[in-house]
Amino acid sequence: MLKKKQSEENEDWIKTLQNIEGIVSKQEIDRLIDRTIEEIKTKTKGKTAAFAWSGGKDSLVLQLVAENAGVSECVFVRNNLEYPAFLNWVENHKPYQLEIVNTGQDLKWLSQNLHMLFPQDANIAAKWFRIVQHRGQEIYYQKHRLDMILLGRRKADGNYTGADGVYTNRKGITRYSPLKDWRHEDILAAIHYYHIPLPPIYGWPNGFKVGTGCWPARQYTGSIRNGWREVYVIDPTIVHEAAEWILSAREFLQEEIL
């Protein structure tokens, strides 16, 4: 059994996905999907609802069950610090009723907020989530006057999902997590049996552990220098562009690459 993604090695995720048929049967995952679809129908009945889509494994499974339950409108929240290869994948695989909200963080902003670069503690990582995903979801929620937004949050990752998977925050945003009780293995099984294409992030260093998100929010790098090293392996142009704004990027290139 896989534990929280933060405590598992990337290789463990890959191995589990490769052997998923021996762990979760097609019949098991079909039953779970059917139950989840019925729950979504019940929870969203008479409500204006949409789902949050990040292109990550959980949101791809959320898309599967939400669309089958009749919830097809969705939002992708991004900024101007995304991996170009990931954005290309999004363009080719996005849900047909997707709307994009850009929260606007860019290299100039990052150069003025260097404490946000490659978070080495959970508080900074959570701050990234608040200023990008949460903010973008709120903008979309209010624009469309939603009653509820569906998320891919799961207890297996240590995420708060509220009583029975639903909670409303102080701003009046109601979030519902229909995958709340799904195990990691269930997510991987749905991806496998339903042939859901995964984005390139899962083939990059520590892809399953890091997940989706803009490149400066990349966690578990161990240091700023190693963060640049990992990003350089993925896309050298990102580091070269960042070097025009950020000293540590210039130093990385001068000392290790050039």
PDB file of C-alpha atoms in Angstrom:
ATOM      1  CA  MET A   1       0.000   0.000   0.000  1.00  0.00           C
ATOM      2  CA  LEU A   2       1.317   3.413  -0.947  1.00  0.00           C
ATOM      3  CA  LYS A   3       1.460   5.980   1.846  1.00  0.00           C
ATOM      4  CA  LYS A   4       1.323   9.771   1.494  1.00  0.00           C
ATOM      5  CA  LYS A   5       3.042  10.848  -1.700  1.00  0.00           C
ATOM      6  CA  GLN A   6       5.489  12.907   0.360  1.00  0.00           C
ATOM      7  CA  SER A   7       6.779   9.784   2.124  1.00  0.00           C
ATOM      8  CA  GLU A   8       7.018   7.465  -0.880  1.00  0.00           C
ATOM      9  CA  GLU A   9       9.817   7.288  -3.423  1.00  0.00           C
ATOM     10  CA  ASN A  10       8.924   8.114  -7.018  1.00  0.00           C
ATOM     11  CA  GLU A  11       9.961   4.593  -8.057  1.00  0.00           C
ATOM     12  CA  ASP A  12       7.315   3.120  -5.727  1.00  0.00           C
ATOM     13  CA  TRP A  13       4.578   4.964  -7.616  1.00  0.00           C
ATOM     14  CA  ILE A  14       5.902   3.814 -10.975  1.00  0.00           C
ATOM     15  CA  LYS A  15       6.178   0.213  -9.798  1.00  0.00           C
ATOM     16  CA  THR A  16       2.646   0.269  -8.383  1.00  0.00           C
ATOM     17  CA  LEU A  17       1.224   1.617 -11.644  1.00  0.00           C
ATOM     18  CA  GLN A  18       3.094  -1.032 -13.626  1.00  0.00           C
ATOM     19  CA  ASN A  19       1.620  -3.795 -11.419  1.00  0.00           C
ATOM     20  CA  ILE A  20      -1.791  -2.287 -10.750  1.00  0.00           C
ATOM     21  CA  GLU A  21      -3.777  -5.183 -12.248  1.00  0.00           C
ATOM     22  CA  GLY A  22      -2.483  -7.422  -9.452  1.00  0.00           C
ATOM     23  CA  ILE A  23      -3.525  -4.892  -6.815  1.00  0.00           C
ATOM     24  CA  VAL A  24      -6.920  -3.543  -7.967  1.00  0.00           C
ATOM     25  CA  SER A  25      -9.184  -5.425 -10.356  1.00  0.00           C
ATOM     26  CA  LYS A  26     -11.255  -3.842 -13.105  1.00  0.00           C
ATOM     27  CA  GLN A  27     -14.411  -4.944 -11.261  1.00  0.00           C
ATOM     28  CA  GLU A  28     -13.284  -3.233  -8.055  1.00  0.00           C
ATOM     29  CA  ILE A  29     -12.514   0.078  -9.693  1.00  0.00           C
ATOM     30  CA  ASP A  30     -15.744  -0.021 -11.718  1.00  0.00           C
ATOM     31  CA  ARG A  31     -17.753  -0.414  -8.517  1.00  0.00           C
ATOM     32  CA  LEU A  32     -15.912   2.467  -6.877  1.00  0.00           C
ATOM     33  CA  ILE A  33     -16.403   4.686  -9.916  1.00  0.00           C
ATOM     34  CA  ASP A  34     -20.123   3.876 -10.052  1.00  0.00           C
ATOM     35  CA  ARG A  35     -20.566   4.663  -6.335  1.00  0.00           C
ATOM     36  CA  THR A  36     -18.685   7.933  -6.712  1.00  0.00           C
ATOM     37  CA  ILE A  37     -20.757   8.984  -9.719  1.00  0.00           C
ATOM     38  CA  GLU A  38     -23.976   8.327  -7.805  1.00  0.00           C
ATOM     39  CA  GLU A  39     -22.693  10.294  -4.819  1.00  0.00           C
ATOM     40  CA  ILE A  40     -21.814  13.257  -7.049  1.00  0.00           C
ATOM     41  CA  LYS A  41     -25.288  13.190  -8.589  1.00  0.00           C
ATOM     42  CA  THR A  42     -26.823  13.285  -5.119  1.00  0.00           C
ATOM     43  CA  LYS A  43     -24.550  16.015  -3.742  1.00  0.00           C
ATOM     44  CA  THR A  44     -24.868  18.287  -6.789  1.00  0.00           C
ATOM     45  CA  LYS A  45     -28.586  17.816  -7.475  1.00  0.00           C
ATOM     46  CA  GLY A  46     -30.235  21.212  -7.975  1.00  0.00           C
ATOM     47  CA  LYS A  47     -26.892  23.017  -7.594  1.00  0.00           C
ATOM     48  CA  THR A  48     -24.696  24.938 -10.002  1.00  0.00           C
ATOM     49  CA  ALA A  49     -21.452  22.975  -9.854  1.00  0.00           C
ATOM     50  CA  ALA A  50     -18.132  22.744 -11.650  1.00  0.00           C
ATOM     51  CA  PHE A  51     -14.848  20.967 -11.002  1.00  0.00           C
ATOM     52  CA  ALA A  52     -11.248  22.081 -10.619  1.00  0.00           C
ATOM     53  CA  TRP A  53      -8.895  20.517 -13.161  1.00  0.00           C
ATOM     54  CA  SER A  54      -5.110  20.674 -12.795  1.00  0.00           C
ATOM     55  CA  GLY A  55      -4.079  18.000 -15.291  1.00  0.00           C
ATOM     56  CA  GLY A  56      -2.681  15.911 -12.429  1.00  0.00           C
ATOM     57  CA  LYS A  57      -3.616  12.300 -11.799  1.00  0.00           C
ATOM     58  CA  ASP A  58      -6.321  13.054  -9.210  1.00  0.00           C
ATOM     59  CA  SER A  59      -7.997  15.733 -11.320  1.00  0.00           C
ATOM     60  CA  LEU A  60      -7.976  13.441 -14.348  1.00  0.00           C
ATOM     61  CA  VAL A  61      -9.907  10.832 -12.375  1.00  0.00           C
ATOM     62  CA  LEU A  62     -12.131  13.582 -10.986  1.00  0.00           C
ATOM     63  CA  GLN A  63     -12.889  14.578 -14.581  1.00  0.00           C
ATOM     64  CA  LEU A  64     -13.878  10.984 -15.364  1.00  0.00           C
ATOM     65  CA  VAL A  65     -16.414  10.695 -12.538  1.00  0.00           C
ATOM     66  CA  ALA A  66     -17.657  14.308 -12.667  1.00  0.00           C
ATOM     67  CA  GLU A  67     -18.421  14.288 -16.375  1.00  0.00           C
ATOM     68  CA  ASN A  68     -20.206  10.950 -16.043  1.00  0.00           C
ATOM     69  CA  ALA A  69     -22.265  12.479 -13.237  1.00  0.00           C
ATOM     70  CA  GLY A  70     -23.267  15.419 -15.436  1.00  0.00           C
ATOM     71  CA  VAL A  71     -20.781  18.025 -14.169  1.00  0.00           C
ATOM     72  CA  SER A  72     -18.751  19.126 -17.176  1.00  0.00           C
ATOM     73  CA  GLU A  73     -17.812  22.776 -16.636  1.00  0.00           C
ATOM     74  CA  CYS A  74     -14.383  23.163 -15.066  1.00  0.00           C
ATOM     75  CA  VAL A  75     -11.500  25.517 -14.343  1.00  0.00           C
ATOM     76  CA  PHE A  76      -7.726  25.264 -14.807  1.00  0.00           C
ATOM     77  CA  VAL A  77      -5.770  27.738 -12.689  1.00  0.00           C
ATOM     78  CA  ARG A  78      -2.310  28.730 -13.894  1.00  0.00           C
ATOM     79  CA  ASN A  79       0.203  31.556 -13.726  1.00  0.00           C
ATOM     80  CA  ASN A  80       3.053  32.736 -15.948  1.00  0.00           C
ATOM     81  CA  LEU A  81       5.632  30.393 -14.406  1.00  0.00           C
ATOM     82  CA  GLU A  82       4.386  27.111 -15.855  1.00  0.00           C
ATOM     83  CA  TYR A  83       6.406  24.457 -17.659  1.00  0.00           C
ATOM     84  CA  PRO A  84       5.891  25.055 -21.423  1.00  0.00           C
ATOM     85  CA  ALA A  85       5.725  21.309 -22.109  1.00  0.00           C
ATOM     86  CA  PHE A  86       2.959  20.929 -19.546  1.00  0.00           C
ATOM     87  CA  LEU A  87       0.956  23.813 -21.022  1.00  0.00           C
ATOM     88  CA  ASN A  88       1.259  22.185 -24.451  1.00  0.00           C
ATOM     89  CA  TRP A  89      -0.090  18.953 -22.975  1.00  0.00           C
ATOM     90  CA  VAL A  90      -2.972  20.844 -21.354  1.00  0.00           C
ATOM     91  CA  GLU A  91      -3.881  22.426 -24.674  1.00  0.00           C
ATOM     92  CA  ASN A  92      -4.079  18.980 -26.286  1.00  0.00           C
ATOM     93  CA  HIS A  93      -5.890  17.183 -23.450  1.00  0.00           C
ATOM     94  CA  LYS A  94      -8.050  19.772 -21.707  1.00  0.00           C
ATOM     95  CA  PRO A  95     -11.723  19.025 -20.988  1.00  0.00           C
ATOM     96  CA  TYR A  96     -14.044  20.474 -23.614  1.00  0.00           C
ATOM     97  CA  GLN A  97     -15.730  22.894 -21.177  1.00  0.00           C
ATOM     98  CA  LEU A  98     -12.548  24.096 -19.477  1.00  0.00           C
ATOM     99  CA  GLU A  99     -12.025  27.752 -18.583  1.00  0.00           C
ATOM    100  CA  ILE A 100      -8.553  29.048 -17.729  1.00  0.00           C
ATOM    101  CA  VAL A 101      -7.867  31.525 -14.921  1.00  0.00           C
ATOM    102  CA  ASN A 102      -4.385  33.077 -14.814  1.00  0.00           C
ATOM    103  CA  THR A 103      -3.374  34.500 -11.431  1.00  0.00           C
ATOM    104  CA  GLY A 104      -0.471  36.363 -13.037  1.00  0.00           C
ATOM    105  CA  GLN A 105       2.674  35.493 -11.076  1.00  0.00           C
ATOM    106  CA  ASP A 106       5.729  35.908 -13.335  1.00  0.00           C
ATOM    107  CA  LEU A 107       9.529  36.163 -13.155  1.00  0.00           C
ATOM    108  CA  LYS A 108       9.427  39.775 -11.999  1.00  0.00           C
ATOM    109  CA  TRP A 109       7.066  38.813  -9.186  1.00  0.00           C
ATOM    110  CA  LEU A 110       9.233  35.800  -8.278  1.00  0.00           C
ATOM    111  CA  SER A 111      12.383  37.940  -8.161  1.00  0.00           C
ATOM    112  CA  GLN A 112      10.628  40.062  -5.531  1.00  0.00           C
ATOM    113  CA  ASN A 113       9.410  37.022  -3.573  1.00  0.00           C
ATOM    114  CA  LEU A 114      12.438  34.734  -3.515  1.00  0.00           C
ATOM    115  CA  HIS A 115      11.284  33.070  -0.291  1.00  0.00           C
ATOM    116  CA  MET A 116       8.684  31.327  -2.495  1.00  0.00           C
ATOM    117  CA  LEU A 117      11.307  29.672  -4.731  1.00  0.00           C
ATOM    118  CA  PHE A 118      11.489  25.850  -4.413  1.00  0.00           C
ATOM    119  CA  PRO A 119       9.660  25.539  -1.051  1.00  0.00           C
ATOM    120  CA  GLN A 120      11.662  23.713   1.583  1.00  0.00           C
ATOM    121  CA  ASP A 121       8.831  23.638   4.117  1.00  0.00           C
ATOM    122  CA  ALA A 122       5.114  22.913   4.023  1.00  0.00           C
ATOM    123  CA  ASN A 123       4.061  26.464   4.917  1.00  0.00           C
ATOM    124  CA  ILE A 124       5.559  27.979   1.766  1.00  0.00           C
ATOM    125  CA  ALA A 125       4.149  25.149  -0.351  1.00  0.00           C
ATOM    126  CA  ALA A 126       0.709  25.818   1.122  1.00  0.00           C
ATOM    127  CA  LYS A 127       1.098  29.526   0.391  1.00  0.00           C
ATOM    128  CA  TRP A 128       1.652  28.720  -3.299  1.00  0.00           C
ATOM    129  CA  PHE A 129      -1.592  26.776  -3.263  1.00  0.00           C
ATOM    130  CA  ARG A 130      -3.468  29.671  -1.671  1.00  0.00           C
ATOM    131  CA  ILE A 131      -2.235  32.396  -4.024  1.00  0.00           C
ATOM    132  CA  VAL A 132      -2.672  30.348  -7.193  1.00  0.00           C
ATOM    133  CA  GLN A 133      -5.161  27.457  -7.003  1.00  0.00           C
ATOM    134  CA  HIS A 134      -7.389  28.781  -4.240  1.00  0.00           C
ATOM    135  CA  ARG A 135      -7.399  32.322  -5.591  1.00  0.00           C
ATOM    136  CA  GLY A 136      -8.152  31.158  -9.124  1.00  0.00           C
ATOM    137  CA  GLN A 137     -10.929  28.872  -7.934  1.00  0.00           C
ATOM    138  CA  GLU A 138     -12.506  31.754  -6.018  1.00  0.00           C
ATOM    139  CA  ILE A 139     -12.407  33.997  -9.092  1.00  0.00           C
ATOM    140  CA  TYR A 140     -14.073  31.300 -11.201  1.00  0.00           C
ATOM    141  CA  TYR A 141     -16.577  30.406  -8.463  1.00  0.00           C
ATOM    142  CA  GLN A 142     -17.757  33.981  -8.059  1.00  0.00           C
ATOM    143  CA  LYS A 143     -17.810  34.717 -11.788  1.00  0.00           C
ATOM    144  CA  HIS A 144     -20.109  31.755 -12.471  1.00  0.00           C
ATOM    145  CA  ARG A 145     -22.089  32.077  -9.235  1.00  0.00           C
ATOM    146  CA  LEU A 146     -21.459  28.479  -8.320  1.00  0.00           C
ATOM    147  CA  ASP A 147     -23.044  26.652  -5.417  1.00  0.00           C
ATOM    148  CA  MET A 148     -20.207  24.127  -5.259  1.00  0.00           C
ATOM    149  CA  ILE A 149     -16.822  23.347  -6.778  1.00  0.00           C
ATOM    150  CA  LEU A 150     -15.540  19.771  -6.929  1.00  0.00           C
ATOM    151  CA  LEU A 151     -11.909  19.068  -6.037  1.00  0.00           C
ATOM    152  CA  GLY A 152      -9.632  16.039  -6.383  1.00  0.00           C
ATOM    153  CA  ARG A 153      -8.575  16.164  -2.730  1.00  0.00           C
ATOM    154  CA  ARG A 154      -8.115  12.865  -0.927  1.00  0.00           C
ATOM    155  CA  LYS A 155      -7.559  11.891   2.709  1.00  0.00           C
ATOM    156  CA  ALA A 156      -4.756   9.556   1.617  1.00  0.00           C
ATOM    157  CA  ASP A 157      -2.663  12.662   0.902  1.00  0.00           C
ATOM    158  CA  GLY A 158      -3.502  14.175   4.279  1.00  0.00           C
ATOM    159  CA  ASN A 159      -5.855  16.726   2.759  1.00  0.00           C
ATOM    160  CA  TYR A 160      -8.748  18.277   4.662  1.00  0.00           C
ATOM    161  CA  THR A 161     -12.027  17.373   2.976  1.00  0.00           C
ATOM    162  CA  GLY A 162     -14.605  18.432   5.545  1.00  0.00           C
ATOM    163  CA  ALA A 163     -17.545  16.497   6.939  1.00  0.00           C
ATOM    164  CA  ASP A 164     -18.740  13.995   4.353  1.00  0.00           C
ATOM    165  CA  GLY A 165     -16.377  15.569   1.839  1.00  0.00           C
ATOM    166  CA  VAL A 166     -18.015  19.016   1.835  1.00  0.00           C
ATOM    167  CA  TYR A 167     -17.036  22.257   3.565  1.00  0.00           C
ATOM    168  CA  THR A 168     -17.689  25.963   3.113  1.00  0.00           C
ATOM    169  CA  ASN A 169     -14.987  28.497   3.974  1.00  0.00           C
ATOM    170  CA  ARG A 170     -15.366  31.994   5.403  1.00  0.00           C
ATOM    171  CA  LYS A 171     -15.613  33.454   1.900  1.00  0.00           C
ATOM    172  CA  GLY A 172     -18.656  31.328   1.143  1.00  0.00           C
ATOM    173  CA  ILE A 173     -16.843  28.947  -1.232  1.00  0.00           C
ATOM    174  CA  THR A 174     -18.236  25.423  -0.927  1.00  0.00           C
ATOM    175  CA  ARG A 175     -15.738  22.720  -1.876  1.00  0.00           C
ATOM    176  CA  TYR A 176     -16.659  19.075  -2.357  1.00  0.00           C
ATOM    177  CA  SER A 177     -14.139  16.228  -2.627  1.00  0.00           C
ATOM    178  CA  PRO A 178     -15.836  13.151  -4.133  1.00  0.00           C
ATOM    179  CA  LEU A 179     -12.540  11.205  -4.218  1.00  0.00           C
ATOM    180  CA  LYS A 180     -11.972  11.767  -0.509  1.00  0.00           C
ATOM    181  CA  ASP A 181     -11.796   8.068   0.413  1.00  0.00           C
ATOM    182  CA  TRP A 182      -9.989   6.826  -2.703  1.00  0.00           C
ATOM    183  CA  ARG A 183      -6.638   5.156  -2.140  1.00  0.00           C
ATOM    184  CA  HIS A 184      -3.607   5.966  -4.276  1.00  0.00           C
ATOM    185  CA  GLU A 185      -3.972   2.529  -5.831  1.00  0.00           C
ATOM    186  CA  ASP A 186      -7.571   3.318  -6.825  1.00  0.00           C
ATOM    187  CA  ILE A 187      -6.455   6.456  -8.646  1.00  0.00           C
ATOM    188  CA  LEU A 188      -3.755   4.541 -10.514  1.00  0.00           C
ATOM    189  CA  ALA A 189      -6.209   1.760 -11.351  1.00  0.00           C
ATOM    190  CA  ALA A 190      -8.727   4.186 -12.877  1.00  0.00           C
ATOM    191  CA  ILE A 191      -5.948   5.732 -14.956  1.00  0.00           C
ATOM    192  CA  HIS A 192      -4.796   2.304 -16.121  1.00  0.00           C
ATOM    193  CA  TYR A 193      -8.115   0.648 -16.902  1.00  0.00           C
ATOM    194  CA  TYR A 194      -9.655   3.731 -18.520  1.00  0.00           C
ATOM    195  CA  HIS A 195      -6.512   4.544 -20.521  1.00  0.00           C
ATOM    196  CA  ILE A 196      -6.305   8.109 -19.198  1.00  0.00           C
ATOM    197  CA  PRO A 197      -3.276   9.939 -20.687  1.00  0.00           C
ATOM    198  CA  LEU A 198      -0.923  11.347 -18.059  1.00  0.00           C
ATOM    199  CA  PRO A 199       0.923  14.657 -18.508  1.00  0.00           C
ATOM    200  CA  PRO A 200       4.710  14.682 -18.993  1.00  0.00           C
ATOM    201  CA  ILE A 201       5.337  15.682 -15.374  1.00  0.00           C
ATOM    202  CA  TYR A 202       5.067  12.042 -14.307  1.00  0.00           C
ATOM    203  CA  GLY A 203       8.038  11.170 -16.475  1.00  0.00           C
ATOM    204  CA  TRP A 204      10.178  13.968 -15.015  1.00  0.00           C
ATOM    205  CA  PRO A 205      12.406  13.694 -11.921  1.00  0.00           C
ATOM    206  CA  ASN A 206      10.270  12.973  -8.846  1.00  0.00           C
ATOM    207  CA  GLY A 207       7.157  13.442 -10.967  1.00  0.00           C
ATOM    208  CA  PHE A 208       4.713  11.441  -8.861  1.00  0.00           C
ATOM    209  CA  LYS A 209       6.038  12.947  -5.631  1.00  0.00           C
ATOM    210  CA  VAL A 210       6.036  16.557  -6.829  1.00  0.00           C
ATOM    211  CA  GLY A 211       2.862  16.482  -8.929  1.00  0.00           C
ATOM    212  CA  THR A 212       1.479  19.422 -10.886  1.00  0.00           C
ATOM    213  CA  GLY A 213       2.199  23.078 -10.261  1.00  0.00           C
ATOM    214  CA  CYS A 214       4.382  25.845 -11.613  1.00  0.00           C
ATOM    215  CA  TRP A 215       8.124  25.199 -11.657  1.00  0.00           C
ATOM    216  CA  PRO A 216       9.179  27.534  -8.781  1.00  0.00           C
ATOM    217  CA  ALA A 217       6.670  25.793  -6.495  1.00  0.00           C
ATOM    218  CA  ARG A 218       8.538  22.510  -7.039  1.00  0.00           C
ATOM    219  CA  GLN A 219       9.003  20.753  -3.683  1.00  0.00           C
ATOM    220  CA  TYR A 220      11.456  18.194  -2.279  1.00  0.00           C
ATOM    221  CA  THR A 221      14.465  19.616  -4.116  1.00  0.00           C
ATOM    222  CA  GLY A 222      16.596  19.683  -0.969  1.00  0.00           C
ATOM    223  CA  SER A 223      18.127  23.039  -1.904  1.00  0.00           C
ATOM    224  CA  ILE A 224      17.721  25.990  -4.250  1.00  0.00           C
ATOM    225  CA  ARG A 225      20.712  24.800  -6.287  1.00  0.00           C
ATOM    226  CA  ASN A 226      19.233  21.348  -6.748  1.00  0.00           C
ATOM    227  CA  GLY A 227      15.897  22.923  -7.658  1.00  0.00           C
ATOM    228  CA  TRP A 228      17.560  24.682 -10.577  1.00  0.00           C
ATOM    229  CA  ARG A 229      19.299  21.428 -11.480  1.00  0.00           C
ATOM    230  CA  GLU A 230      15.996  19.525 -11.649  1.00  0.00           C
ATOM    231  CA  VAL A 231      14.285  22.251 -13.677  1.00  0.00           C
ATOM    232  CA  TYR A 232      17.276  22.428 -16.041  1.00  0.00           C
ATOM    233  CA  VAL A 233      16.932  18.690 -16.769  1.00  0.00           C
ATOM    234  CA  ILE A 234      13.257  19.255 -17.604  1.00  0.00           C
ATOM    235  CA  ASP A 235      13.655  22.447 -19.653  1.00  0.00           C
ATOM    236  CA  PRO A 236      16.953  24.418 -19.804  1.00  0.00           C
ATOM    237  CA  THR A 237      15.230  27.457 -21.334  1.00  0.00           C
ATOM    238  CA  ILE A 238      13.335  28.045 -18.082  1.00  0.00           C
ATOM    239  CA  VAL A 239      16.586  28.441 -16.155  1.00  0.00           C
ATOM    240  CA  HIS A 240      18.156  30.672 -18.809  1.00  0.00           C
ATOM    241  CA  GLU A 241      15.126  32.968 -18.750  1.00  0.00           C
ATOM    242  CA  ALA A 242      15.068  32.997 -14.943  1.00  0.00           C
ATOM    243  CA  ALA A 243      18.767  33.921 -14.870  1.00  0.00           C
ATOM    244  CA  GLU A 244      17.855  37.343 -16.229  1.00  0.00           C
ATOM    245  CA  TRP A 245      15.940  38.027 -13.001  1.00  0.00           C
ATOM    246  CA  ILE A 246      17.298  35.735 -10.289  1.00  0.00           C
ATOM    247  CA  LEU A 247      20.890  35.572  -9.032  1.00  0.00           C
ATOM    248  CA  SER A 248      20.788  31.933  -7.919  1.00  0.00           C
ATOM    249  CA  ALA A 249      19.791  30.898 -11.455  1.00  0.00           C
ATOM    250  CA  ARG A 250      22.710  32.851 -12.913  1.00  0.00           C
ATOM    251  CA  GLU A 251      25.085  31.287 -10.397  1.00  0.00           C
ATOM    252  CA  PHE A 252      23.811  27.812 -11.210  1.00  0.00           C
ATOM    253  CA  LEU A 253      24.432  28.336 -14.920  1.00  0.00           C
ATOM    254  CA  GLN A 254      27.852  29.919 -14.408  1.00  0.00           C
ATOM    255  CA  GLU A 255      29.116  27.316 -11.967  1.00  0.00           C
ATOM    256  CA  GLU A 256      27.543  24.101 -13.238  1.00  0.00           C
ATOM    257  CA  ILE A 257      26.553  24.512 -16.880  1.00  0.00           C
ATOM    258  CA  LEU A 258      28.463  27.202 -18.725  1.00  0.00           C
TER     259      LEU A 258
END
